[in-house]
PDB file of C-alpha atoms in Angstrom:
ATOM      1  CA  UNK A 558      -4.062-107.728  35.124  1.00 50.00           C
ATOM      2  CA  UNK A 559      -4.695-106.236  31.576  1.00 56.00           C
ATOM      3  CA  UNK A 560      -6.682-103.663  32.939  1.00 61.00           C
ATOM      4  CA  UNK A 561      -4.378-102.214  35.036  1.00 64.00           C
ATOM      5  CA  UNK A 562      -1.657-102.334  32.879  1.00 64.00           C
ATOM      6  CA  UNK A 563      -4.412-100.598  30.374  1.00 67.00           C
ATOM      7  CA  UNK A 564      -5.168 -98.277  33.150  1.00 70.00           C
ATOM      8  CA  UNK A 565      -1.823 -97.117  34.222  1.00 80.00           C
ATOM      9  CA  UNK A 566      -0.997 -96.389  30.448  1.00 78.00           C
ATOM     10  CA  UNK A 567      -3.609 -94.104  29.618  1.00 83.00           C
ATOM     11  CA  UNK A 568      -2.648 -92.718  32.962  1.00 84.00           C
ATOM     12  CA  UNK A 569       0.994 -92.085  31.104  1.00 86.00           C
ATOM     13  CA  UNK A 570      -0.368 -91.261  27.997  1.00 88.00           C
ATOM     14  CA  UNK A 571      -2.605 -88.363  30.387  1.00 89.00           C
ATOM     15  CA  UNK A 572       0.098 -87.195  31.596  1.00 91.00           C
ATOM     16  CA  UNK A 573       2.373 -87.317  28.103  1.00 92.00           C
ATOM     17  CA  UNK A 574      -0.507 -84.886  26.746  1.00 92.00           C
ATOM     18  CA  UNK A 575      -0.705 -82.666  29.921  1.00 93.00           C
ATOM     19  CA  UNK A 576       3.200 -82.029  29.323  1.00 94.00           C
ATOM     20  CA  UNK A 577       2.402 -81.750  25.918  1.00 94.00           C
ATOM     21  CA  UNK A 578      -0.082 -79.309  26.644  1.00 94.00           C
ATOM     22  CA  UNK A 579       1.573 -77.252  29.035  1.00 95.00           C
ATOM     23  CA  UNK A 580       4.445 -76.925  26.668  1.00 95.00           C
ATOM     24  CA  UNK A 581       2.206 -75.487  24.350  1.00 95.00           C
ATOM     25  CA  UNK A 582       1.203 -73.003  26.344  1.00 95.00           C
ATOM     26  CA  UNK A 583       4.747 -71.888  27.756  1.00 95.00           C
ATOM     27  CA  UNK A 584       5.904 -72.117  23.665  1.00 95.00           C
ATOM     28  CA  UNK A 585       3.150 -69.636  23.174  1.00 96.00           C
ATOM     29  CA  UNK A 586       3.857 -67.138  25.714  1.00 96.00           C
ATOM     30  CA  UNK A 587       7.417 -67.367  24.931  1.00 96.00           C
ATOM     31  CA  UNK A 588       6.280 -66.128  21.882  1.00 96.00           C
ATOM     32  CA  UNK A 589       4.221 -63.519  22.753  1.00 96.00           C
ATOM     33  CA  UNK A 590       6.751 -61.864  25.106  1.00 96.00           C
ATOM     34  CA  UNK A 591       9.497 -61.818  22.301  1.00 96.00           C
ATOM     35  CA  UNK A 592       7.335 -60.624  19.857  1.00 96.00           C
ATOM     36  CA  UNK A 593       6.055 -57.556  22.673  1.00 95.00           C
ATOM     37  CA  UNK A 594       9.825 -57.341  23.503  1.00 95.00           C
ATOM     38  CA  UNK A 595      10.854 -57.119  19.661  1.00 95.00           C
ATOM     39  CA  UNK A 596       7.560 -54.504  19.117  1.00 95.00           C
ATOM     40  CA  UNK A 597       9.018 -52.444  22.067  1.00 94.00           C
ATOM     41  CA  UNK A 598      12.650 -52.435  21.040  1.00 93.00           C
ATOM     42  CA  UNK A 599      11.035 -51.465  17.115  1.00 94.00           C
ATOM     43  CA  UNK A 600       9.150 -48.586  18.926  1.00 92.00           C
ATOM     44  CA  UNK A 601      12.483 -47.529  20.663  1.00 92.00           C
ATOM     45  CA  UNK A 602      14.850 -47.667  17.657  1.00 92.00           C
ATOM     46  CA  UNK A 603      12.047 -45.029  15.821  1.00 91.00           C
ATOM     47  CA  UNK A 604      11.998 -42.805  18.663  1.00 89.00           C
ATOM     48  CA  UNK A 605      16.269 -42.852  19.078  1.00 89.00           C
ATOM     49  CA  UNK A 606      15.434 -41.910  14.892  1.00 88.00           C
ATOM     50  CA  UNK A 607      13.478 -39.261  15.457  1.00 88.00           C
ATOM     51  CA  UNK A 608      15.388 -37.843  18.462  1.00 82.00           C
ATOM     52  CA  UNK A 609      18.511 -37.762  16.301  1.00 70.00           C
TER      53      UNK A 609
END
């Protein structure tokens, strides 16, 4: 009985981390797109300069 009750909660805890994880990862490319997207729009605003 313990044991499975001990199994099926690392089992949870596995998966707690995985979501963890794989939040993470989304958070970071999230980031990494806005900060590309930001970059871009920065690159845009000098060239609109310029042009005028």
């Amino acid at each position: 009985m313990m044991k499975k009750s001990c199994w099926s909660c690392d089992m949870m805890m596995m998966m707690m981390m995985m979501k963890m994880m794989m939040m993470m990862l989304l958070m970071k490319m999230m980031l990494m797109l806005l900060m590309k997207m930001m970059l871009m729009m920065k690159m845009m605003m000098m060239m609109m300069m310029l042009m005028i």
